[in-house]
Tab-separated table of C-alpha atoms and ligand atoms in Angstrom:
chain	number	residue	atom	x	y	z
T	1	MET	CA	86.737	97.735	104.833
T	2	SER	CA	87.071	101.389	105.737
T	3	LEU	CA	84.943	103.489	108.051
T	4	ASN	CA	82.736	106.183	106.533
T	5	GLY	CA	82.050	109.596	108.012
T	6	PHE	CA	84.008	112.353	109.722
T	7	ALA	CA	83.826	114.390	112.897
T	8	SER	CA	81.650	117.506	112.838
T	9	ALA	CA	80.482	120.032	115.432
T	10	GLU	CA	77.157	118.149	115.662
T	11	SER	CA	78.573	114.622	115.814
T	12	THR	CA	81.165	115.449	118.472
T	13	MET	CA	78.569	117.275	120.558
T	14	ARG	CA	76.092	114.397	120.225
T	15	SER	CA	78.642	111.748	121.106
T	16	SER	CA	79.764	113.552	124.234
T	17	SER	CA	76.372	114.223	125.796
T	18	PRO	CA	75.410	110.853	127.315
T	19	ARG	CA	78.871	110.091	128.718
T	20	GLN	CA	80.626	111.132	131.918
T	21	GLY	CA	84.120	112.380	132.590
T	22	VAL	CA	86.119	115.518	132.032
T	23	PHE	CA	87.375	114.602	128.541
T	24	HIS	CA	83.685	114.621	127.486
T	25	GLU	CA	82.528	117.553	129.547
T	26	ARG	CA	85.303	120.012	128.764
T	27	ARG	CA	85.627	120.344	125.017
T	28	ARG	CA	86.134	123.215	122.635
T	29	ALA	CA	85.927	123.730	118.875
T	30	LEU	CA	89.058	122.621	117.067
T	31	TYR	CA	88.537	125.592	114.730
T	32	GLU	CA	85.651	127.954	113.990
T	33	ASN	CA	82.531	125.818	113.369
T	34	GLY	CA	84.716	122.699	113.530
T	35	PRO	CA	84.359	119.539	115.613
T	36	LEU	CA	84.660	119.712	119.409
T	37	VAL	CA	87.847	118.240	120.870
T	38	SER	CA	89.021	117.252	124.336
T	39	LEU	CA	91.392	119.758	125.972
T	40	ILE	CA	94.150	117.148	125.740
T	41	GLY	CA	94.720	115.032	122.628
T	42	PHE	CA	96.552	111.735	122.229
T	43	GLY	CA	99.985	112.297	120.633
T	44	SER	CA	101.024	109.138	118.876
T	45	TYR	CA	104.684	109.636	118.059
T	46	ARG	CA	106.623	106.500	119.112
T	47	ILE	CA	103.653	104.134	119.194
T	48	GLY	CA	103.013	101.187	116.905
T	49	LEU	CA	102.385	97.501	116.434
T	50	SER	CA	105.885	96.268	117.249
T	51	PRO	CA	107.351	95.882	120.770
T	52	GLY	CA	109.973	98.487	119.809
T	53	LEU	CA	107.117	100.989	119.535
T	54	GLY	CA	105.667	100.189	122.932
T	55	HIS	CA	103.220	97.491	121.909
T	56	PRO	CA	101.131	96.312	123.826
T	57	HIS	CA	101.150	99.043	126.506
T	58	CYS	CA	100.641	101.805	123.927
T	59	ARG	CA	97.591	100.005	122.514
T	60	GLU	CA	96.218	99.751	126.049
T	61	ALA	CA	96.855	103.466	126.670
T	62	LEU	CA	95.230	104.479	123.367
T	63	GLU	CA	92.156	102.335	123.939
T	64	TYR	CA	91.831	103.592	127.501
T	65	ALA	CA	92.138	107.227	126.365
T	66	LEU	CA	89.387	106.777	123.755
T	67	ARG	CA	87.105	105.074	126.283
T	68	ARG	CA	87.685	107.953	128.731
T	69	GLY	CA	86.607	110.478	126.070
T	70	VAL	CA	89.870	111.706	124.517
T	71	ASN	CA	88.537	112.345	121.009
T	72	LEU	CA	91.537	113.937	119.286
T	73	LEU	CA	94.293	111.689	117.906
T	74	ASP	CA	97.416	113.150	116.325
T	75	THR	CA	99.610	110.981	114.130
T	76	SER	CA	101.730	111.123	110.973
T	77	ALA	CA	102.559	108.982	107.961
T	78	ASN	CA	106.152	108.706	109.200
T	79	TYR	CA	105.511	107.878	112.881
T	80	GLY	CA	106.870	104.367	113.377
T	81	ASN	CA	107.089	103.995	109.581
T	82	GLY	CA	103.272	103.992	109.369
T	83	GLN	CA	102.773	101.794	112.431
T	84	SER	CA	101.291	104.605	114.500
T	85	GLU	CA	98.479	105.054	111.953
T	86	LEU	CA	97.978	101.289	111.706
T	87	LEU	CA	97.617	100.947	115.479
T	88	ILE	CA	95.145	103.839	115.589
T	89	GLY	CA	93.165	102.311	112.705
T	90	GLN	CA	92.982	98.904	114.403
T	91	THR	CA	91.997	100.381	117.772
T	92	LEU	CA	89.336	102.597	116.245
T	93	ALA	CA	87.865	99.696	114.227
T	94	LYS	CA	87.775	97.519	117.367
T	95	LEU	CA	85.956	100.132	119.457
T	96	VAL	CA	83.521	100.900	116.632
T	97	THR	CA	82.782	97.171	116.112
T	98	GLU	CA	82.243	96.719	119.856
T	99	GLY	CA	79.824	99.652	119.850
T	100	HIS	CA	81.899	101.892	122.159
T	101	LEU	CA	82.527	104.570	119.534
T	102	THR	CA	81.348	105.889	116.212
T	103	ARG	CA	83.781	107.136	113.570
T	104	ASP	CA	82.275	110.627	113.716
T	105	ALA	CA	83.007	110.968	117.449
T	106	VAL	CA	86.786	111.051	116.905
T	107	VAL	CA	88.916	113.751	115.269
T	108	LEU	CA	91.835	112.226	113.356
T	109	VAL	CA	94.798	114.442	112.471
T	110	SER	CA	97.695	113.181	110.376
T	111	LYS	CA	100.643	114.677	108.499
T	112	ALA	CA	102.662	114.296	105.318
T	113	GLY	CA	105.983	115.539	103.963
T	114	TYR	CA	108.677	113.233	105.333
T	115	ALA	CA	110.195	110.491	103.184
T	116	GLN	CA	111.659	107.894	105.529
T	117	GLY	CA	111.567	104.083	105.719
T	118	ASN	CA	109.107	102.584	103.192
T	119	THR	CA	108.160	106.049	101.941
T	120	LEU	CA	111.796	106.843	101.173
T	121	GLU	CA	112.026	103.611	99.165
T	122	LEU	CA	108.957	104.670	97.207
T	123	VAL	CA	110.397	108.132	96.492
T	124	GLN	CA	113.737	106.634	95.450
T	125	GLN	CA	112.019	104.072	93.202
T	126	ARG	CA	110.142	106.879	91.445
T	127	GLU	CA	113.462	108.630	90.877
T	128	ARG	CA	115.008	105.468	89.416
T	129	ASP	CA	111.964	105.050	87.139
T	130	GLY	CA	112.408	108.568	85.775
T	131	GLN	CA	109.207	109.766	87.507
T	132	ALA	CA	110.804	111.636	90.382
T	133	PHE	CA	108.638	113.757	92.663
T	134	GLU	CA	109.447	117.458	92.540
T	135	SER	CA	110.563	119.668	95.443
T	136	VAL	CA	112.513	116.838	97.034
T	137	PHE	CA	115.113	117.859	99.630
T	138	LYS	CA	117.707	115.282	100.632
T	139	PHE	CA	119.055	115.327	104.191
T	140	GLY	CA	121.219	112.208	104.099
T	141	SER	CA	120.707	108.563	103.253
T	142	ASP	CA	117.698	107.976	105.501
T	143	LEU	CA	115.780	111.275	105.418
T	144	TRP	CA	114.350	113.035	102.386
T	145	TYR	CA	111.551	115.545	102.377
T	146	SER	CA	109.099	116.645	99.665
T	147	LEU	CA	106.572	119.410	99.145
T	148	ASP	CA	105.398	118.069	95.786
T	149	PRO	CA	101.562	118.231	95.877
T	150	GLU	CA	101.458	114.853	94.132
T	151	PHE	CA	103.597	113.356	96.926
T	152	ILE	CA	101.380	114.920	99.601
T	153	LEU	CA	98.245	113.443	97.966
T	154	ASP	CA	99.956	110.060	97.564
T	155	GLN	CA	100.763	110.114	101.297
T	156	LEU	CA	97.189	111.101	102.134
T	157	SER	CA	95.760	108.072	100.336
T	158	ARG	CA	98.172	105.749	102.210
T	159	THR	CA	97.286	107.436	105.513
T	160	ARG	CA	93.551	106.907	104.908
T	161	ALA	CA	94.199	103.251	104.062
T	162	ARG	CA	96.305	102.666	107.203
T	163	LEU	CA	93.749	104.419	109.405
T	164	GLY	CA	90.949	102.466	107.710
T	165	ILE	CA	88.871	105.576	107.031
T	166	GLU	CA	87.291	107.254	104.017
T	167	CYS	CA	87.832	110.802	105.209
T	168	LEU	CA	90.618	112.243	107.370
T	169	ASP	CA	89.525	115.136	109.578
T	170	VAL	CA	92.723	117.181	109.239
T	171	LEU	CA	95.861	116.755	107.129
T	172	LEU	CA	98.846	118.888	108.114
T	173	ILE	CA	101.921	119.552	106.003
T	174	HIS	CA	104.588	118.206	108.344
T	175	ASN	CA	107.462	120.559	109.205
T	176	PRO	CA	107.635	122.286	105.794
T	177	GLU	CA	110.502	124.396	107.139
T	178	TYR	CA	112.714	121.571	105.878
T	179	MET	CA	112.540	123.383	102.543
T	180	LEU	CA	113.813	126.574	104.213
T	181	LYS	CA	116.590	124.572	105.915
T	182	ALA	CA	117.659	123.155	102.559
T	183	TYR	CA	117.689	126.643	101.031
T	184	GLU	CA	119.694	128.003	103.948
T	185	HIS	CA	122.187	125.162	103.524
T	186	ASN	CA	122.537	126.103	99.845
T	187	ASN	CA	123.066	129.801	100.706
T	188	ILE	CA	119.928	130.950	98.900
T	189	PRO	CA	118.987	134.492	100.068
T	190	VAL	CA	116.309	134.395	102.774
T	191	ASP	CA	113.784	136.593	100.934
T	192	GLN	CA	114.003	134.429	97.819
T	193	ALA	CA	113.774	131.252	99.940
T	194	ARG	CA	110.667	132.530	101.722
T	195	SER	CA	108.964	133.615	98.532
T	196	GLU	CA	109.567	130.210	96.859
T	197	PHE	CA	108.532	128.434	100.072
T	198	TYR	CA	105.105	130.092	100.260
T	199	ASN	CA	104.646	129.601	96.484
T	200	GLN	CA	105.301	125.883	96.933
T	201	LEU	CA	102.882	125.736	99.872
T	202	GLU	CA	100.293	127.469	97.681
T	203	LYS	CA	100.526	124.545	95.224
T	204	CYS	CA	100.112	122.082	98.113
T	205	PHE	CA	97.126	123.997	99.498
T	206	ALA	CA	95.487	124.007	96.027
T	207	ALA	CA	95.865	120.204	95.876
T	208	LEU	CA	94.451	119.882	99.385
T	209	GLU	CA	91.423	121.990	98.408
T	210	GLN	CA	90.756	119.335	95.764
T	211	ALA	CA	91.104	116.617	98.416
T	212	VAL	CA	88.477	118.472	100.476
T	213	ALA	CA	86.177	118.651	97.442
T	214	ALA	CA	86.684	114.904	96.859
T	215	GLY	CA	85.692	114.150	100.468
T	216	HIS	CA	89.137	112.761	101.393
T	217	ILE	CA	89.840	115.363	104.064
T	218	ARG	CA	87.711	117.905	105.930
T	219	ALA	CA	90.406	120.508	106.567
T	220	TYR	CA	94.153	121.041	106.263
T	221	GLY	CA	96.955	123.093	107.745
T	222	VAL	CA	100.600	123.176	108.727
T	223	SER	CA	102.569	121.701	111.600
T	224	SER	CA	105.852	123.499	112.096
T	225	ASN	CA	108.505	123.539	114.792
T	226	THR	CA	109.386	127.118	113.778
T	227	LEU	CA	105.904	128.630	113.625
T	228	GLY	CA	106.079	132.079	115.256
T	229	ALA	CA	109.897	132.064	115.503
T	230	THR	CA	111.681	135.397	115.072
T	231	THR	CA	112.231	136.686	111.539
T	232	ASP	CA	115.999	136.486	111.988
T	233	ASP	CA	115.596	132.700	111.991
T	234	PRO	CA	115.751	131.883	108.252
T	235	THR	CA	113.597	128.787	108.854
T	236	SER	CA	110.794	130.656	110.677
T	237	VAL	CA	107.234	130.142	109.465
T	238	SER	CA	104.680	132.946	109.707
T	239	LEU	CA	100.995	132.277	110.349
T	240	GLN	CA	100.057	135.541	108.617
T	241	ARG	CA	101.852	134.437	105.464
T	242	LEU	CA	100.198	131.000	105.667
T	243	LEU	CA	96.803	132.705	105.917
T	244	ASP	CA	97.630	134.958	102.949
T	245	THR	CA	98.765	131.903	100.969
T	246	ALA	CA	95.513	130.058	101.678
T	247	LYS	CA	93.497	133.154	100.672
T	248	ARG	CA	95.330	133.262	97.349
T	249	VAL	CA	94.132	129.695	96.710
T	250	SER	CA	90.527	130.417	97.657
T	251	ALA	CA	88.627	133.007	99.670
T	252	GLN	CA	86.589	130.130	101.131
T	253	ASN	CA	89.548	127.877	101.879
T	254	SER	CA	89.759	124.940	104.287
T	255	PHE	CA	93.081	125.956	105.855
T	256	LYS	CA	91.907	125.557	109.440
T	257	VAL	CA	94.577	124.142	111.771
T	258	VAL	CA	98.180	124.786	112.751
T	259	GLN	CA	100.395	122.847	115.127
T	260	CYS	CA	103.613	123.834	116.881
T	261	PRO	CA	105.595	123.141	120.062
T	262	LEU	CA	104.675	125.008	123.241
T	263	ASN	CA	106.093	124.390	126.699
T	264	TRP	CA	107.612	126.409	129.527
T	265	ILE	CA	110.903	126.788	127.658
T	266	GLU	CA	109.740	127.077	124.027
T	267	VAL	CA	107.245	129.922	124.043
T	268	ASN	CA	107.253	131.204	120.424
T	269	PRO	CA	103.486	130.821	119.832
T	270	ILE	CA	102.654	133.086	122.773
T	271	ALA	CA	105.640	135.439	122.804
T	272	VAL	CA	104.496	138.773	121.365
T	273	GLU	CA	107.956	140.230	121.109
T	274	SER	CA	109.399	137.275	119.201
T	275	ALA	CA	106.717	136.719	116.591
T	276	ASP	CA	107.293	137.644	112.975
T	277	ASP	CA	103.621	138.511	112.690
T	278	GLN	CA	102.028	141.574	114.277
T	279	ASP	CA	100.234	139.459	116.859
T	280	ASN	CA	101.537	136.298	118.422
T	281	THR	CA	100.511	133.017	116.793
T	282	LEU	CA	97.752	132.167	119.247
T	283	THR	CA	96.121	135.599	119.003
T	284	LEU	CA	96.376	135.670	115.230
T	285	ALA	CA	94.902	132.175	115.013
T	286	ARG	CA	92.004	133.061	117.301
T	287	ASN	CA	91.217	136.228	115.326
T	288	ASN	CA	91.057	134.175	112.120
T	289	GLY	CA	89.090	131.163	113.367
T	290	ILE	CA	92.135	128.887	113.054
T	291	GLY	CA	92.661	126.026	115.501
T	292	VAL	CA	95.995	125.652	117.283
T	293	LEU	CA	97.289	122.311	118.509
T	294	VAL	CA	100.439	122.426	120.598
T	295	ASN	CA	102.892	119.568	120.990
T	296	ARG	CA	105.830	118.477	123.166
T	297	PRO	CA	104.397	119.857	126.450
T	298	PHE	CA	107.041	117.904	128.418
T	299	ASN	CA	109.858	117.607	125.883
T	300	ALA	CA	111.504	121.024	125.770
T	301	MET	CA	114.320	121.452	123.255
T	302	HIS	CA	117.040	123.773	124.465
T	303	GLU	CA	120.340	124.362	122.660
T	304	GLY	CA	120.120	121.021	120.888
T	305	GLY	CA	119.385	119.119	124.118
T	306	LEU	CA	116.150	117.889	125.617
T	307	ILE	CA	114.740	118.910	129.003
T	308	ARG	CA	111.925	116.756	130.395
T	309	LEU	CA	109.360	118.890	132.232
T	310	THR	CA	108.010	116.195	134.542
T	311	ARG	CA	109.070	114.794	137.867
T	312	PRO	CA	111.753	112.105	137.428
T	313	THR	CA	110.253	108.724	136.562
T	314	VAL	CA	113.474	106.840	137.359
T	315	ASP	CA	114.037	105.383	140.857
T	316	ALA	CA	117.344	106.266	142.502
T	317	ASP	CA	118.087	102.539	142.989
T	318	GLN	CA	117.763	101.927	139.220
T	319	VAL	CA	120.669	104.295	138.602
T	320	VAL	CA	123.847	102.415	137.773
T	321	ASP	CA	126.646	104.936	137.313
T	322	GLU	CA	127.855	108.319	138.543
T	323	GLU	CA	126.806	110.216	135.420
T	324	GLN	CA	123.234	108.918	135.691
T	325	ARG	CA	123.187	109.788	139.402
T	326	LYS	CA	124.163	113.392	138.633
T	327	GLY	CA	121.613	113.541	135.807
T	328	LEU	CA	118.863	112.343	138.128
T	329	GLN	CA	119.897	114.866	140.801
T	330	ASN	CA	119.750	117.718	138.257
T	331	TRP	CA	116.379	116.535	136.943
T	332	SER	CA	114.976	116.351	140.521
T	333	ARG	CA	116.311	119.804	141.363
T	334	LEU	CA	114.887	121.322	138.182
T	335	SER	CA	111.465	119.754	138.667
T	336	ASN	CA	111.333	120.979	142.291
T	337	ASP	CA	112.265	124.505	141.159
T	338	LEU	CA	109.699	124.474	138.366
T	339	GLU	CA	106.947	123.255	140.682
T	340	ARG	CA	107.787	125.957	143.204
T	341	MET	CA	107.694	128.698	140.550
T	342	ALA	CA	104.384	127.501	139.123
T	343	ARG	CA	102.750	127.377	142.555
T	344	GLU	CA	103.990	130.880	143.266
T	345	TYR	CA	102.292	132.259	140.146
T	346	ILE	CA	99.123	130.168	140.067
T	347	SER	CA	96.632	131.966	142.269
T	348	THR	CA	93.636	129.749	141.371
T	349	PRO	CA	92.774	127.422	144.290
T	350	GLY	CA	92.922	123.658	143.686
T	351	TYR	CA	96.498	123.384	142.403
T	352	GLU	CA	98.205	122.883	145.792
T	353	GLU	CA	98.751	119.124	145.358
T	354	ALA	CA	99.062	118.932	141.560
T	355	PRO	CA	102.352	117.366	140.361
T	356	LEU	CA	104.594	119.107	137.824
T	357	SER	CA	103.118	117.240	134.822
T	358	GLN	CA	99.622	118.490	135.692
T	359	LEU	CA	100.846	122.045	136.312
T	360	VAL	CA	102.474	122.030	132.864
T	361	LEU	CA	99.388	120.655	131.101
T	362	SER	CA	97.033	123.091	132.863
T	363	THR	CA	99.076	126.188	132.078
T	364	LEU	CA	99.092	125.138	128.416
T	365	MET	CA	95.499	123.984	127.965
T	366	TRP	CA	94.090	127.249	129.361
T	367	GLN	CA	96.088	129.521	127.025
T	368	PRO	CA	93.590	131.789	125.249
T	369	GLY	CA	93.230	130.766	121.595
T	370	LEU	CA	94.558	127.232	122.003
T	371	SER	CA	92.390	124.286	120.917
T	372	SER	CA	94.092	121.278	122.505
T	373	VAL	CA	97.399	120.098	123.969
T	374	LEU	CA	98.851	116.983	122.327
T	375	CYS	CA	100.431	114.748	124.890
T	376	GLY	CA	102.532	111.624	124.323
T	377	MET	CA	100.433	109.658	126.805
T	378	ARG	CA	101.682	106.300	125.590
T	379	ARG	CA	101.134	104.617	128.963
T	380	LYS	CA	97.846	104.204	130.765
T	381	ASN	CA	99.120	106.025	133.868
T	382	TYR	CA	99.913	109.063	131.675
T	383	VAL	CA	96.273	109.091	130.480
T	384	VAL	CA	95.113	108.978	134.109
T	385	ASP	CA	97.464	111.861	134.918
T	386	ALA	CA	96.215	113.895	131.917
T	387	GLU	CA	92.605	113.318	132.949
T	388	GLN	CA	93.381	114.647	136.431
T	389	ALA	CA	95.032	117.702	134.860
T	390	ALA	CA	91.996	118.332	132.650
T	391	ALA	CA	89.767	118.177	135.758
T	392	LEU	CA	91.664	120.930	137.631
T	393	PRO	CA	89.919	124.311	137.903
T	394	MET	CA	90.138	126.575	134.866
T	395	LEU	CA	93.207	128.839	135.031
T	396	VAL	CA	92.193	132.399	134.222
T	397	ASN	CA	95.716	133.810	134.011
T	398	ALA	CA	97.472	130.913	132.241
T	399	ASP	CA	99.276	133.233	129.791
T	400	GLN	CA	100.684	135.352	132.632
T	401	VAL	CA	101.759	132.245	134.580
T	402	ILE	CA	103.824	130.946	131.665
T	403	ALA	CA	105.276	134.402	130.977
T	404	GLN	CA	106.342	134.697	134.630
T	405	ILE	CA	107.864	131.200	134.775
T	406	TYR	CA	109.699	131.863	131.516
T	407	GLN	CA	111.096	135.149	132.873
T	408	ASP	CA	112.381	133.321	135.955
T	409	LEU	CA	114.106	130.511	134.109
T	410	GLU	CA	117.856	130.557	134.245
T	411	PHE	CA	118.078	129.202	130.650
T	412	HIS	CA	116.354	132.294	129.350
T	413	LYS	CA	118.466	134.673	131.449
T	414	ALA	CA	121.664	133.011	130.254
T	415	GLU	CA	120.688	133.849	126.659
T	416	ASN	CA	120.408	137.601	127.339
O	501	NAP	N1	106.293	118.549	114.196
O	501	NAP	C1	105.271	117.876	114.652
O	501	NAP	O1	104.263	117.746	113.986
O	501	NAP	C2	105.331	117.280	116.017
O	501	NAP	C3	106.478	117.381	116.791
O	501	NAP	C4	106.474	116.829	118.057
O	501	NAP	C5	105.327	116.201	118.544
O	501	NAP	N2	104.214	116.091	117.764
O	501	NAP	C6	102.967	115.455	118.258
O	501	NAP	O2	102.753	115.865	119.587
O	501	NAP	C7	102.703	114.741	120.459
O	501	NAP	C8	103.249	115.123	121.816
O	501	NAP	O3	104.645	115.330	121.751
O	501	NAP	P1	105.700	114.266	122.344
O	501	NAP	O4	105.038	112.948	122.485
O	501	NAP	O5	106.911	114.369	121.509
O	501	NAP	O6	106.065	114.921	123.728
O	501	NAP	P2	105.317	115.005	125.159
O	501	NAP	O7	103.845	114.930	125.009
O	501	NAP	O8	105.915	116.187	125.810
O	501	NAP	O9	105.766	113.671	125.881
O	501	NAP	C9	107.146	113.394	126.060
O	501	NAP	C10	107.313	112.218	126.961
O	501	NAP	O10	106.880	112.565	128.279
O	501	NAP	C11	106.479	111.382	128.958
O	501	NAP	N3	105.136	111.602	129.500
O	501	NAP	C12	103.966	111.756	128.837
O	501	NAP	N4	102.957	111.981	129.688
O	501	NAP	C13	103.513	111.973	130.926
O	501	NAP	C14	102.975	112.175	132.231
O	501	NAP	N5	101.668	112.421	132.431
O	501	NAP	N6	103.834	112.114	133.283
O	501	NAP	C15	105.144	111.880	133.104
O	501	NAP	N7	105.712	111.688	131.878
O	501	NAP	C16	104.895	111.747	130.811
O	501	NAP	C17	106.559	110.242	127.950
O	501	NAP	O11	107.856	109.668	128.124
O	501	NAP	P3	108.215	108.108	127.940
O	501	NAP	O12	107.669	107.741	126.626
O	501	NAP	O13	109.699	108.142	128.007
O	501	NAP	O14	107.581	107.394	129.055
O	501	NAP	C18	106.479	110.976	126.641
O	501	NAP	O15	107.037	110.254	125.584
O	501	NAP	C19	103.474	113.669	119.713
O	501	NAP	O16	103.193	112.366	120.194
O	501	NAP	C20	103.027	113.928	118.297
O	501	NAP	O17	101.737	113.398	118.081
O	501	NAP	C21	104.189	116.648	116.521
């Protein structure tokens, strides 16, 4: 049996009023006239029903987050080969049955585009049967990608089934820049690649408008790791061009949400000078009533490596070899430096004792134009930490704080 309904501005306002806690009290519209969402959303990459995907502590964290008022869940058809959506569906059904939640109190965001695991088998079977999906890009034996509207709609129906819902609040095309990567790999000129890319997205958007009309989704959008990247990056995605594409499909379109990484090292969505568009992504989104979700607040990608923007969670006595000891020392030094910089630039009182994770979350969640920060809070103590961050005083100069920290970072200086 699947749950009826969807989140709206009215239902999310109604559901928050009788409850206590900062995830209820501090909410903002996901997009213009859209449902209200908590300032921090539950990111569900690397969660699922098997022990390898953190079960049962991830289930506990998810249930705890929902009970505390986190009402935005971000997932994808490919997270844990569908297990992330299944776990969310089971947890939601349990809390609804127990009377703790209603379906319309929670905003569910999922994504489609990747063909991995079971989905890859399905795509390959279609190819063998002579009914291959179109716009399929092959990145090796275990990762294919497709922007065929039929594939996107097929994925949507599986997502709704796994989540146990009739209507998904937001479906995002997941990292469509894979198409641009494939074109780059095949030496197709960038202008031609971009023009074909937005044409293909136009076909997907048209199909998603039909899904809106059928009541299968409320809104759609794009999640891209290269949204707002400089034009010289052949895989960059432009919000202005996405908006123009959606307008070509319909003047009254339901293209409402974008998602991209934002942290102290990856600043594309707020960096005016680096954006392809005239305004930076957050400003452009705000001026057009589009919601922006940002991801990877603590997982910063830099030159192919990953920098964790939290205090070390490993005890020195757990470290077994010299390399790990050095790694831990570097991590500790970096987190101390980052904390010191943030405190120097945050003038709002109340942040004196906040740990690095809370400083990071606060500087992101108070960026003008941003709807919510997606956080991989797959342990209960991370939810507690996020709730404390959301309760800190509002930061009025969050954009300047990040700009100043970014200017100070040695990584950035090394690049210039
Ligand atoms: N292209 C896309 O659409 C895309 C890309 C990336 C992410 N996302 C979405 O965004 C969500 C967030 O991104 P993410 O999970 O990759 O990165 P993240 O939120 O930066 O979290 C990274 C890791 O930080 C640790 N962590 C989380 N909260 C913490 C806290 N309060 N204190 C200390 N450590 C903490 C966890 O590590 P451990 O697990 O090691 O404990 C977590 O896995 C994802 O779950 C996903 O829903 C979407």
